[in-house]
PDB file of C-alpha atoms and ligand atoms in Angstrom:
ATOM      1  CA  MET R 872       0.000   0.000   0.000  1.00  0.00           C
ATOM      2  CA  ASN R 873       1.367   3.437  -0.767  1.00  0.00           C
ATOM      3  CA  THR R 874       1.405   6.188   1.823  1.00  0.00           C
ATOM      4  CA  ASN R 875      -1.391   8.194   0.219  1.00  0.00           C
ATOM      5  CA  ARG R 876      -3.804   5.289   0.374  1.00  0.00           C
ATOM      6  CA  ARG R 877      -2.807   4.454   3.951  1.00  0.00           C
ATOM      7  CA  ASP R 878      -3.372   8.077   4.971  1.00  0.00           C
ATOM      8  CA  PHE R 879      -6.716   8.059   3.175  1.00  0.00           C
ATOM      9  CA  ILE R 880      -7.869   5.040   5.187  1.00  0.00           C
ATOM     10  CA  LYS R 881      -6.648   6.593   8.444  1.00  0.00           C
ATOM     11  CA  THR R 882      -8.349   9.889   7.621  1.00  0.00           C
ATOM     12  CA  THR R 883     -11.557   8.123   6.649  1.00  0.00           C
ATOM     13  CA  ALA R 884     -11.548   6.188   9.914  1.00  0.00           C
ATOM     14  CA  VAL R 885     -11.056   9.324  11.994  1.00  0.00           C
ATOM     15  CA  THR R 886     -13.684  11.263  10.039  1.00  0.00           C
ATOM     16  CA  ALA R 887     -16.183   8.425  10.291  1.00  0.00           C
ATOM     17  CA  GLY R 888     -15.614   8.255  14.064  1.00  0.00           C
ATOM     18  CA  MET R 889     -16.093  12.000  14.456  1.00  0.00           C
ATOM     19  CA  MET R 890     -19.329  11.776  12.503  1.00  0.00           C
ATOM     20  CA  GLY R 891     -20.622   9.243  14.993  1.00  0.00           C
ATOM     21  CA  ILE R 892     -21.138   6.492  12.422  1.00  0.00           C
ATOM     22  CA  GLY R 893     -18.402   4.252  13.764  1.00  0.00           C
ATOM     23  CA  SER R 894     -14.828   3.944  12.523  1.00  0.00           C
ATOM     24  CA  ILE R 895     -13.487   1.383  10.077  1.00  0.00           C
ATOM     25  CA  ALA R 896     -11.387  -0.009  12.914  1.00  0.00           C
ATOM     26  CA  SER R 897     -14.311  -0.485  15.281  1.00  0.00           C
ATOM     27  CA  ALA R 898     -16.403  -2.041  12.528  1.00  0.00           C
ATOM     28  CA  CYS R 899     -13.706  -4.600  11.819  1.00  0.00           C
ATOM     29  CA  ALA R 900     -12.082  -5.257  15.188  1.00  0.00           C
ATOM     30  CA  ALA R 901     -12.802  -8.137  17.558  1.00  0.00           C
ATOM     31  CA  PRO R 902     -14.532  -7.313  20.874  1.00  0.00           C
ATOM     32  CA  ALA R 903     -12.514  -5.050  23.190  1.00  0.00           C
ATOM     33  CA  ALA R 904     -12.282  -7.775  25.847  1.00  0.00           C
ATOM     34  CA  ALA R 905     -10.107  -9.970  23.579  1.00  0.00           C
ATOM     35  CA  PRO R 906      -6.474 -10.288  24.722  1.00  0.00           C
ATOM     36  CA  LYS R 907      -3.720  -8.316  22.978  1.00  0.00           C
ATOM     37  CA  PRO R 908      -2.926  -9.984  19.640  1.00  0.00           C
ATOM     38  CA  GLU R 909       0.211 -12.096  19.532  1.00  0.00           C
ATOM     39  CA  LEU R 910       1.893 -13.963  16.704  1.00  0.00           C
ATOM     40  CA  LYS R 911       0.531 -17.496  17.034  1.00  0.00           C
ATOM     41  CA  LEU R 912       2.498 -19.543  14.515  1.00  0.00           C
ATOM     42  CA  SER R 913       1.177 -22.827  13.149  1.00  0.00           C
ATOM     43  CA  PHE R 914       2.688 -25.572  10.979  1.00  0.00           C
ATOM     44  CA  GLN R 915       1.102 -27.923   8.500  1.00  0.00           C
ATOM     45  CA  GLU R 916       2.046 -31.549   9.003  1.00  0.00           C
ATOM     46  CA  SER R 917       4.788 -31.518   6.349  1.00  0.00           C
ATOM     47  CA  THR R 918       6.507 -28.382   7.703  1.00  0.00           C
ATOM     48  CA  PRO R 919       8.524 -29.679  10.689  1.00  0.00           C
ATOM     49  CA  PRO R 920      11.108 -32.442  10.402  1.00  0.00           C
ATOM     50  CA  GLY R 921      10.197 -35.700  12.143  1.00  0.00           C
ATOM     51  CA  SER R 922       8.921 -39.118  11.137  1.00  0.00           C
ATOM     52  CA  ASN R 923       5.765 -39.135  13.275  1.00  0.00           C
ATOM     53  CA  LEU R 924       3.432 -36.719  15.057  1.00  0.00           C
ATOM     54  CA  ASN R 925       5.256 -36.916  18.386  1.00  0.00           C
ATOM     55  CA  GLU R 926       8.622 -36.078  16.836  1.00  0.00           C
ATOM     56  CA  LYS R 927       7.060 -33.222  14.894  1.00  0.00           C
ATOM     57  CA  PHE R 928       5.272 -31.832  17.968  1.00  0.00           C
ATOM     58  CA  ASP R 929       8.467 -32.098  20.075  1.00  0.00           C
ATOM     59  CA  TYR R 930      10.271 -30.051  17.429  1.00  0.00           C
ATOM     60  CA  MET R 931       7.457 -27.497  17.223  1.00  0.00           C
ATOM     61  CA  GLU R 932       7.272 -27.054  20.996  1.00  0.00           C
ATOM     62  CA  LYS R 933      10.986 -26.326  21.200  1.00  0.00           C
ATOM     63  CA  MET R 934      10.419 -23.453  18.777  1.00  0.00           C
ATOM     64  CA  GLY R 935       7.286 -22.142  20.453  1.00  0.00           C
ATOM     65  CA  ILE R 936       4.975 -23.125  17.573  1.00  0.00           C
ATOM     66  CA  VAL R 937       1.475 -23.270  19.051  1.00  0.00           C
ATOM     67  CA  GLY R 938      -0.714 -24.365  16.126  1.00  0.00           C
ATOM     68  CA  PHE R 939      -1.018 -27.524  14.025  1.00  0.00           C
ATOM     69  CA  GLU R 940      -2.887 -27.604  10.689  1.00  0.00           C
ATOM     70  CA  PRO R 941      -3.550 -31.191   9.583  1.00  0.00           C
ATOM     71  CA  GLY R 942      -5.046 -32.127   6.210  1.00  0.00           C
ATOM     72  CA  GLY R 943      -8.729 -33.039   6.210  1.00  0.00           C
ATOM     73  CA  ASN R 944      -8.413 -36.206   4.151  1.00  0.00           C
ATOM     74  CA  GLY R 945      -9.167 -39.181   6.415  1.00  0.00           C
ATOM     75  CA  LEU R 946      -9.292 -36.918   9.476  1.00  0.00           C
ATOM     76  CA  ALA R 947     -12.211 -38.734  11.130  1.00  0.00           C
ATOM     77  CA  GLY R 948     -10.005 -41.821  11.465  1.00  0.00           C
ATOM     78  CA  ARG R 949      -7.123 -39.810  12.963  1.00  0.00           C
ATOM     79  CA  VAL R 950      -8.932 -37.876  15.695  1.00  0.00           C
ATOM     80  CA  ASN R 951      -7.775 -40.246  18.432  1.00  0.00           C
ATOM     81  CA  ASP R 952      -4.142 -40.317  17.291  1.00  0.00           C
ATOM     82  CA  ILE R 953      -3.964 -36.539  17.049  1.00  0.00           C
ATOM     83  CA  GLN R 954      -5.622 -36.082  20.454  1.00  0.00           C
ATOM     84  CA  GLN R 955      -3.144 -38.526  22.011  1.00  0.00           C
ATOM     85  CA  ALA R 956      -0.132 -36.816  20.458  1.00  0.00           C
ATOM     86  CA  LEU R 957      -1.355 -33.364  21.598  1.00  0.00           C
ATOM     87  CA  ARG R 958      -2.083 -34.426  25.171  1.00  0.00           C
ATOM     88  CA  GLY R 959      -0.147 -32.341  27.707  1.00  0.00           C
ATOM     89  CA  ARG R 960       1.233 -30.013  25.038  1.00  0.00           C
ATOM     90  CA  LYS R 961       0.654 -26.300  24.391  1.00  0.00           C
ATOM     91  CA  ILE R 962      -0.046 -26.960  20.688  1.00  0.00           C
ATOM     92  CA  LYS R 963      -3.647 -26.743  19.488  1.00  0.00           C
ATOM     93  CA  VAL R 964      -5.244 -27.603  16.160  1.00  0.00           C
ATOM     94  CA  SER R 965      -5.289 -24.311  14.251  1.00  0.00           C
ATOM     95  CA  ALA R 966      -7.333 -25.237  11.182  1.00  0.00           C
ATOM     96  CA  ILE R 967      -8.048 -28.236   8.974  1.00  0.00           C
ATOM     97  CA  CYS R 968      -6.700 -27.940   5.433  1.00  0.00           C
ATOM     98  CA  ALA R 969      -9.384 -29.035   2.936  1.00  0.00           C
ATOM     99  CA  GLY R 970      -9.542 -32.806   2.226  1.00  0.00           C
ATOM    100  CA  PHE R 971     -13.123 -32.806   0.885  1.00  0.00           C
ATOM    101  CA  SER R 972     -14.181 -34.063  -2.551  1.00  0.00           C
ATOM    102  CA  GLY R 973     -16.578 -32.534  -5.092  1.00  0.00           C
ATOM    103  CA  TRP R 974     -17.055 -28.760  -5.245  1.00  0.00           C
ATOM    104  CA  LEU R 975     -19.749 -26.274  -4.292  1.00  0.00           C
ATOM    105  CA  ILE R 976     -20.120 -24.396  -7.597  1.00  0.00           C
ATOM    106  CA  ALA R 977     -20.361 -27.568  -9.718  1.00  0.00           C
ATOM    107  CA  GLU R 978     -23.075 -27.668 -12.371  1.00  0.00           C
ATOM    108  CA  ASP R 979     -23.729 -31.266 -11.331  1.00  0.00           C
ATOM    109  CA  GLU R 980     -25.795 -31.304  -8.156  1.00  0.00           C
ATOM    110  CA  ALA R 981     -24.314 -34.692  -7.183  1.00  0.00           C
ATOM    111  CA  LYS R 982     -20.842 -33.123  -7.094  1.00  0.00           C
ATOM    112  CA  ARG R 983     -22.135 -30.285  -4.916  1.00  0.00           C
ATOM    113  CA  ARG R 984     -23.786 -32.772  -2.565  1.00  0.00           C
ATOM    114  CA  GLU R 985     -20.558 -34.808  -2.397  1.00  0.00           C
ATOM    115  CA  CYS R 986     -18.718 -31.669  -1.284  1.00  0.00           C
ATOM    116  CA  MET R 987     -21.356 -30.931   1.355  1.00  0.00           C
ATOM    117  CA  GLU R 988     -21.252 -34.428   2.808  1.00  0.00           C
ATOM    118  CA  THR R 989     -17.468 -34.841   2.843  1.00  0.00           C
ATOM    119  CA  SER R 990     -17.027 -31.335   4.283  1.00  0.00           C
ATOM    120  CA  LYS R 991     -19.466 -32.096   7.094  1.00  0.00           C
ATOM    121  CA  GLU R 992     -17.582 -35.264   8.008  1.00  0.00           C
ATOM    122  CA  ILE R 993     -14.304 -33.308   8.172  1.00  0.00           C
ATOM    123  CA  MET R 994     -15.857 -30.422  10.128  1.00  0.00           C
ATOM    124  CA  ALA R 995     -17.299 -32.837  12.696  1.00  0.00           C
ATOM    125  CA  ALA R 996     -13.817 -34.314  13.208  1.00  0.00           C
ATOM    126  CA  GLY R 997     -12.287 -30.823  13.267  1.00  0.00           C
ATOM    127  CA  GLY R 998     -14.792 -29.767  15.910  1.00  0.00           C
ATOM    128  CA  GLU R 999     -13.756 -32.706  18.101  1.00  0.00           C
ATOM    129  CA  LEU R1000     -10.166 -31.529  17.765  1.00  0.00           C
ATOM    130  CA  GLY R1001     -11.057 -27.953  18.726  1.00  0.00           C
ATOM    131  CA  SER R1002     -10.129 -26.568  15.311  1.00  0.00           C
ATOM    132  CA  THR R1003     -11.033 -22.960  14.495  1.00  0.00           C
ATOM    133  CA  GLY R1004     -12.308 -24.179  11.140  1.00  0.00           C
ATOM    134  CA  MET R1005     -11.998 -26.221   7.950  1.00  0.00           C
ATOM    135  CA  ILE R1006     -10.539 -24.531   4.891  1.00  0.00           C
ATOM    136  CA  LEU R1007     -12.589 -24.776   1.686  1.00  0.00           C
ATOM    137  CA  VAL R1008     -12.137 -23.560  -1.899  1.00  0.00           C
ATOM    138  CA  PRO R1009     -15.543 -23.276  -3.662  1.00  0.00           C
ATOM    139  CA  GLY R1010     -14.136 -24.309  -7.050  1.00  0.00           C
ATOM    140  CA  PHE R1011     -10.735 -24.707  -8.722  1.00  0.00           C
ATOM    141  CA  ASN R1012     -10.229 -23.703 -12.377  1.00  0.00           C
ATOM    142  CA  GLY R1013      -9.832 -27.353 -13.328  1.00  0.00           C
ATOM    143  CA  GLN R1014     -13.151 -28.381 -11.760  1.00  0.00           C
ATOM    144  CA  GLN R1015     -15.548 -28.204 -14.705  1.00  0.00           C
ATOM    145  CA  PRO R1016     -18.282 -27.750 -15.646  1.00  0.00           C
ATOM    146  CA  SER R1017     -18.916 -25.079 -13.013  1.00  0.00           C
ATOM    147  CA  LEU R1018     -21.825 -22.678 -12.621  1.00  0.00           C
ATOM    148  CA  GLN R1019     -21.326 -19.129 -13.897  1.00  0.00           C
ATOM    149  CA  MET R1020     -22.042 -15.837 -12.156  1.00  0.00           C
ATOM    150  CA  PRO R1021     -24.425 -14.741 -10.757  1.00  0.00           C
ATOM    151  CA  GLN R1022     -25.964 -18.187 -10.264  1.00  0.00           C
ATOM    152  CA  ALA R1023     -22.710 -19.622  -8.876  1.00  0.00           C
ATOM    153  CA  ARG R1024     -22.678 -17.144  -5.979  1.00  0.00           C
ATOM    154  CA  GLU R1025     -26.357 -17.680  -5.166  1.00  0.00           C
ATOM    155  CA  VAL R1026     -26.050 -21.469  -5.152  1.00  0.00           C
ATOM    156  CA  LEU R1027     -22.841 -21.248  -3.126  1.00  0.00           C
ATOM    157  CA  ILE R1028     -24.450 -19.079  -0.450  1.00  0.00           C
ATOM    158  CA  GLU R1029     -27.443 -21.402  -0.071  1.00  0.00           C
ATOM    159  CA  GLN R1030     -25.091 -24.327   0.569  1.00  0.00           C
ATOM    160  CA  LEU R1031     -22.877 -22.293   2.891  1.00  0.00           C
ATOM    161  CA  LYS R1032     -25.865 -21.442   5.060  1.00  0.00           C
ATOM    162  CA  GLU R1033     -26.352 -25.163   5.674  1.00  0.00           C
ATOM    163  CA  LEU R1034     -22.630 -25.812   6.168  1.00  0.00           C
ATOM    164  CA  GLY R1035     -22.307 -22.794   8.457  1.00  0.00           C
ATOM    165  CA  ASP R1036     -25.154 -23.965  10.696  1.00  0.00           C
ATOM    166  CA  PHE R1037     -23.564 -27.418  10.795  1.00  0.00           C
ATOM    167  CA  ALA R1038     -20.203 -25.885  11.731  1.00  0.00           C
ATOM    168  CA  VAL R1039     -21.730 -23.875  14.587  1.00  0.00           C
ATOM    169  CA  LYS R1040     -23.301 -27.049  16.010  1.00  0.00           C
ATOM    170  CA  HIS R1041     -19.828 -28.599  16.014  1.00  0.00           C
ATOM    171  CA  ASN R1042     -18.102 -25.557  17.571  1.00  0.00           C
ATOM    172  CA  THR R1043     -16.080 -24.807  14.480  1.00  0.00           C
ATOM    173  CA  THR R1044     -16.352 -22.855  11.203  1.00  0.00           C
ATOM    174  CA  LEU R1045     -15.903 -23.275   7.494  1.00  0.00           C
ATOM    175  CA  ILE R1046     -13.099 -21.008   6.242  1.00  0.00           C
ATOM    176  CA  LEU R1047     -13.346 -19.765   2.631  1.00  0.00           C
ATOM    177  CA  GLU R1048      -9.939 -19.484   0.973  1.00  0.00           C
ATOM    178  CA  PRO R1049      -9.328 -17.100  -1.942  1.00  0.00           C
ATOM    179  CA  LEU R1050      -6.591 -18.350  -4.298  1.00  0.00           C
ATOM    180  CA  ASN R1051      -4.691 -16.690  -7.134  1.00  0.00           C
ATOM    181  CA  ARG R1052      -6.060 -16.741 -10.673  1.00  0.00           C
ATOM    182  CA  SER R1053      -3.864 -19.594 -11.860  1.00  0.00           C
ATOM    183  CA  GLU R1054      -5.726 -21.861  -9.419  1.00  0.00           C
ATOM    184  CA  ALA R1055      -9.211 -20.385  -8.995  1.00  0.00           C
ATOM    185  CA  TRP R1056     -10.776 -17.483 -10.874  1.00  0.00           C
ATOM    186  CA  PHE R1057     -13.991 -17.778  -8.878  1.00  0.00           C
ATOM    187  CA  LEU R1058     -12.634 -16.507  -5.536  1.00  0.00           C
ATOM    188  CA  ARG R1059      -9.423 -14.442  -5.529  1.00  0.00           C
ATOM    189  CA  LEU R1060      -9.845 -11.587  -3.025  1.00  0.00           C
ATOM    190  CA  VAL R1061     -10.133 -11.612   0.754  1.00  0.00           C
ATOM    191  CA  ALA R1062     -12.832  -8.911   0.493  1.00  0.00           C
ATOM    192  CA  ASP R1063     -14.922 -11.161  -1.753  1.00  0.00           C
ATOM    193  CA  ALA R1064     -14.600 -14.123   0.634  1.00  0.00           C
ATOM    194  CA  ALA R1065     -15.609 -11.889   3.559  1.00  0.00           C
ATOM    195  CA  ALA R1066     -18.604 -10.522   1.621  1.00  0.00           C
ATOM    196  CA  ILE R1067     -19.762 -14.064   0.831  1.00  0.00           C
ATOM    197  CA  ALA R1068     -19.354 -14.981   4.520  1.00  0.00           C
ATOM    198  CA  ARG R1069     -21.419 -11.928   5.496  1.00  0.00           C
ATOM    199  CA  ASP R1070     -24.176 -12.791   3.021  1.00  0.00           C
ATOM    200  CA  THR R1071     -24.571 -16.295   4.469  1.00  0.00           C
ATOM    201  CA  GLU R1072     -25.742 -14.656   7.724  1.00  0.00           C
ATOM    202  CA  THR R1073     -24.225 -17.425   9.838  1.00  0.00           C
ATOM    203  CA  PRO R1074     -21.207 -17.114  12.166  1.00  0.00           C
ATOM    204  CA  GLY R1075     -20.172 -20.560  10.896  1.00  0.00           C
ATOM    205  CA  ILE R1076     -18.711 -19.098   7.684  1.00  0.00           C
ATOM    206  CA  THR R1077     -15.382 -17.241   7.906  1.00  0.00           C
ATOM    207  CA  CYS R1078     -12.452 -16.489   5.578  1.00  0.00           C
ATOM    208  CA  LEU R1079      -8.718 -16.821   5.135  1.00  0.00           C
ATOM    209  CA  GLY R1080      -5.934 -14.589   3.825  1.00  0.00           C
ATOM    210  CA  ASP R1081      -2.958 -16.361   2.229  1.00  0.00           C
ATOM    211  CA  PHE R1082       0.115 -14.160   1.721  1.00  0.00           C
ATOM    212  CA  TRP R1083       1.194 -16.332  -1.223  1.00  0.00           C
ATOM    213  CA  HIS R1084      -2.010 -15.819  -3.208  1.00  0.00           C
ATOM    214  CA  MET R1085      -2.351 -12.219  -2.008  1.00  0.00           C
ATOM    215  CA  THR R1086       1.050 -11.375  -3.525  1.00  0.00           C
ATOM    216  CA  ARG R1087      -0.493 -11.807  -6.966  1.00  0.00           C
ATOM    217  CA  GLU R1088      -4.057 -10.662  -6.394  1.00  0.00           C
ATOM    218  CA  GLU R1089      -4.263  -7.952  -3.737  1.00  0.00           C
ATOM    219  CA  ILE R1090      -3.295  -4.271  -3.900  1.00  0.00           C
ATOM    220  CA  SER R1091      -1.872  -4.401  -0.359  1.00  0.00           C
ATOM    221  CA  ASP R1092      -1.527  -6.918   2.469  1.00  0.00           C
ATOM    222  CA  TYR R1093      -2.836  -4.321   4.912  1.00  0.00           C
ATOM    223  CA  GLY R1094      -5.889  -3.570   2.801  1.00  0.00           C
ATOM    224  CA  ALA R1095      -6.608  -7.244   2.179  1.00  0.00           C
ATOM    225  CA  PHE R1096      -6.608  -8.206   5.856  1.00  0.00           C
ATOM    226  CA  MET R1097      -8.626  -5.142   6.838  1.00  0.00           C
ATOM    227  CA  SER R1098     -11.187  -6.074   4.191  1.00  0.00           C
ATOM    228  CA  GLY R1099     -11.497  -9.512   5.826  1.00  0.00           C
ATOM    229  CA  GLY R1100     -12.279  -7.765   9.131  1.00  0.00           C
ATOM    230  CA  LYS R1101     -14.145  -9.818  11.689  1.00  0.00           C
ATOM    231  CA  TYR R1102     -14.547 -12.692   9.189  1.00  0.00           C
ATOM    232  CA  LEU R1103     -10.785 -13.322   9.073  1.00  0.00           C
ATOM    233  CA  ARG R1104     -10.152 -16.650  10.838  1.00  0.00           C
ATOM    234  CA  HIS R1105      -6.862 -18.014   9.482  1.00  0.00           C
ATOM    235  CA  ILE R1106      -3.695 -16.865   7.675  1.00  0.00           C
ATOM    236  CA  HIS R1107      -1.391 -18.865   5.398  1.00  0.00           C
ATOM    237  CA  ILE R1108       2.184 -17.752   4.866  1.00  0.00           C
ATOM    238  CA  ALA R1109       5.019 -18.652   2.475  1.00  0.00           C
ATOM    239  CA  SER R1110       7.892 -16.937   0.698  1.00  0.00           C
ATOM    240  CA  ARG R1111       6.532 -14.589  -1.944  1.00  0.00           C
ATOM    241  CA  GLU R1112       8.247 -15.673  -5.150  1.00  0.00           C
ATOM    242  CA  ARG R1113       8.550 -19.477  -4.927  1.00  0.00           C
ATOM    243  CA  ARG R1114       6.241 -20.474  -2.051  1.00  0.00           C
ATOM    244  CA  LYS R1115       9.130 -21.691   0.098  1.00  0.00           C
ATOM    245  CA  MET R1116       9.880 -20.913   3.769  1.00  0.00           C
ATOM    246  CA  PRO R1117       9.446 -17.194   4.567  1.00  0.00           C
ATOM    247  CA  GLY R1118      12.862 -15.604   4.032  1.00  0.00           C
ATOM    248  CA  GLU R1119      13.977 -17.921   1.238  1.00  0.00           C
ATOM    249  CA  ASP R1120      13.042 -15.252  -1.317  1.00  0.00           C
ATOM    250  CA  GLY R1121      15.072 -12.556   0.439  1.00  0.00           C
ATOM    251  CA  ALA R1122      13.775  -8.978   0.446  1.00  0.00           C
ATOM    252  CA  ALA R1123      10.512 -10.006  -1.252  1.00  0.00           C
ATOM    253  CA  ASP R1124       9.503 -11.718   1.982  1.00  0.00           C
ATOM    254  CA  ASN R1125       8.154  -8.705   3.804  1.00  0.00           C
ATOM    255  CA  TYR R1126       5.008  -9.303   5.864  1.00  0.00           C
ATOM    256  CA  VAL R1127       5.145  -6.209   8.099  1.00  0.00           C
ATOM    257  CA  ASP R1128       2.231  -4.372   6.476  1.00  0.00           C
ATOM    258  CA  GLY R1129      -0.006  -7.424   6.780  1.00  0.00           C
ATOM    259  CA  PHE R1130       1.040  -8.013  10.396  1.00  0.00           C
ATOM    260  CA  ARG R1131       0.204  -4.390  11.191  1.00  0.00           C
ATOM    261  CA  ALA R1132      -3.349  -5.001   9.971  1.00  0.00           C
ATOM    262  CA  LEU R1133      -3.595  -8.148  12.123  1.00  0.00           C
ATOM    263  CA  LYS R1134      -2.546  -6.135  15.166  1.00  0.00           C
ATOM    264  CA  GLU R1135      -5.058  -3.383  14.407  1.00  0.00           C
ATOM    265  CA  LEU R1136      -7.793  -5.980  13.904  1.00  0.00           C
ATOM    266  CA  ASN R1137      -6.894  -7.574  17.243  1.00  0.00           C
ATOM    267  CA  TYR R1138      -6.622 -10.849  15.307  1.00  0.00           C
ATOM    268  CA  GLN R1139      -6.737 -13.768  17.759  1.00  0.00           C
ATOM    269  CA  TYR R1140      -6.099 -16.742  15.452  1.00  0.00           C
ATOM    270  CA  TYR R1141      -3.118 -18.390  13.730  1.00  0.00           C
ATOM    271  CA  VAL R1142      -0.547 -17.636  11.029  1.00  0.00           C
ATOM    272  CA  SER R1143       0.154 -21.012   9.476  1.00  0.00           C
ATOM    273  CA  PHE R1144       3.026 -22.120   7.244  1.00  0.00           C
ATOM    274  CA  GLU R1145       1.904 -23.482   3.876  1.00  0.00           C
ATOM    275  CA  CYS R1146       5.112 -23.898   1.928  1.00  0.00           C
ATOM    276  CA  GLY R1147       7.989 -26.137   0.935  1.00  0.00           C
ATOM    277  CA  THR R1148      11.694 -25.400   1.174  1.00  0.00           C
ATOM    278  CA  ALA R1149      14.532 -25.218  -1.319  1.00  0.00           C
ATOM    279  CA  GLY R1150      17.063 -25.692   1.471  1.00  0.00           C
ATOM    280  CA  ASN R1151      17.744 -27.837   4.503  1.00  0.00           C
ATOM    281  CA  ARG R1152      14.564 -27.901   6.613  1.00  0.00           C
ATOM    282  CA  GLU R1153      16.609 -27.940   9.848  1.00  0.00           C
ATOM    283  CA  GLU R1154      17.963 -24.526   8.853  1.00  0.00           C
ATOM    284  CA  THR R1155      15.201 -22.895   6.810  1.00  0.00           C
ATOM    285  CA  VAL R1156      12.373 -23.562   9.301  1.00  0.00           C
ATOM    286  CA  PRO R1157      14.049 -21.893  12.333  1.00  0.00           C
ATOM    287  CA  ALA R1158      15.261 -19.023  10.115  1.00  0.00           C
ATOM    288  CA  ALA R1159      11.689 -18.425   8.916  1.00  0.00           C
ATOM    289  CA  VAL R1160      10.311 -18.445  12.463  1.00  0.00           C
ATOM    290  CA  LYS R1161      12.962 -15.945  13.556  1.00  0.00           C
ATOM    291  CA  LEU R1162      12.227 -13.654  10.580  1.00  0.00           C
ATOM    292  CA  LEU R1163       8.482 -13.640  11.228  1.00  0.00           C
ATOM    293  CA  ARG R1164       8.925 -12.832  14.917  1.00  0.00           C
ATOM    294  CA  GLU R1165      11.210  -9.920  14.011  1.00  0.00           C
ATOM    295  CA  GLN R1166       8.731  -8.600  11.464  1.00  0.00           C
ATOM    296  CA  TRP R1167       5.810  -8.958  13.895  1.00  0.00           C
ATOM    297  CA  LYS R1168       7.714  -6.773  16.373  1.00  0.00           C
ATOM    298  CA  LYS R1169       8.287  -4.148  13.662  1.00  0.00           C
ATOM    299  CA  ALA R1170       4.616  -4.064  12.656  1.00  0.00           C
TER     300      ALA R1170
HETATM  301 MG1   MG D2573      -3.415 -21.415   1.321  1.00  0.00          MG
END
């Protein structure tokens, strides 16, 4: 974001507050009683070294990683194992990464139904694990034939209402993830995901901001996260040119502006690694963690 735009948003917020119609910040921020935001880092299962969950969790605990993001595929059969491995640890399940089949904007109703049913099974398991939510992409470019706008959005929202109510019953949410255009034209902006979540009128639908996809699609990290506002439930992070560990792409890997938005939003959830590495994991993972903590302090 350039300085002019940042100043414009600040000025607009102040003016709106003075006019008694509520500021942008107060419209977006979590309730005042929420604790001060801190950088809660999370790893997907493939991020830490280790040959089993216990080895991976031992490694994560040594580094102060407090979130774990397992894949959703087969999750119902793993609930016990994951609960056992987490027992007595500070690590919690941050989010569940996809794992469903079918897709919600399919022309074929059977494919939409398949997505609903498999997503519910994963959300029920995620709820048992205390997950903040299950990540879902409404439709990838390769999933065809898909419905077109505006019907696609209307059909999606009807299904999300049902999924959102199901999520609430299971103490979790469904997290919509915008991707970049090479993967999914249908949903590319955090603001669009948040607007869809709003239109479902259920607290069970939330959204995600992924720095990797945002690099290509968003005007600014700050603006993107602010546009997610109270619907923002999870963050994915990677290096910004090759989707490796943060820091592996050098100066391009600057997350300060996005972190500043998370602080202003009083964001209470996780920032989760979704990336590979071009180097030695034993070196690149700790270096990435160190970099992100430094940048969080600067934000
Ligand atoms: Mg992602």
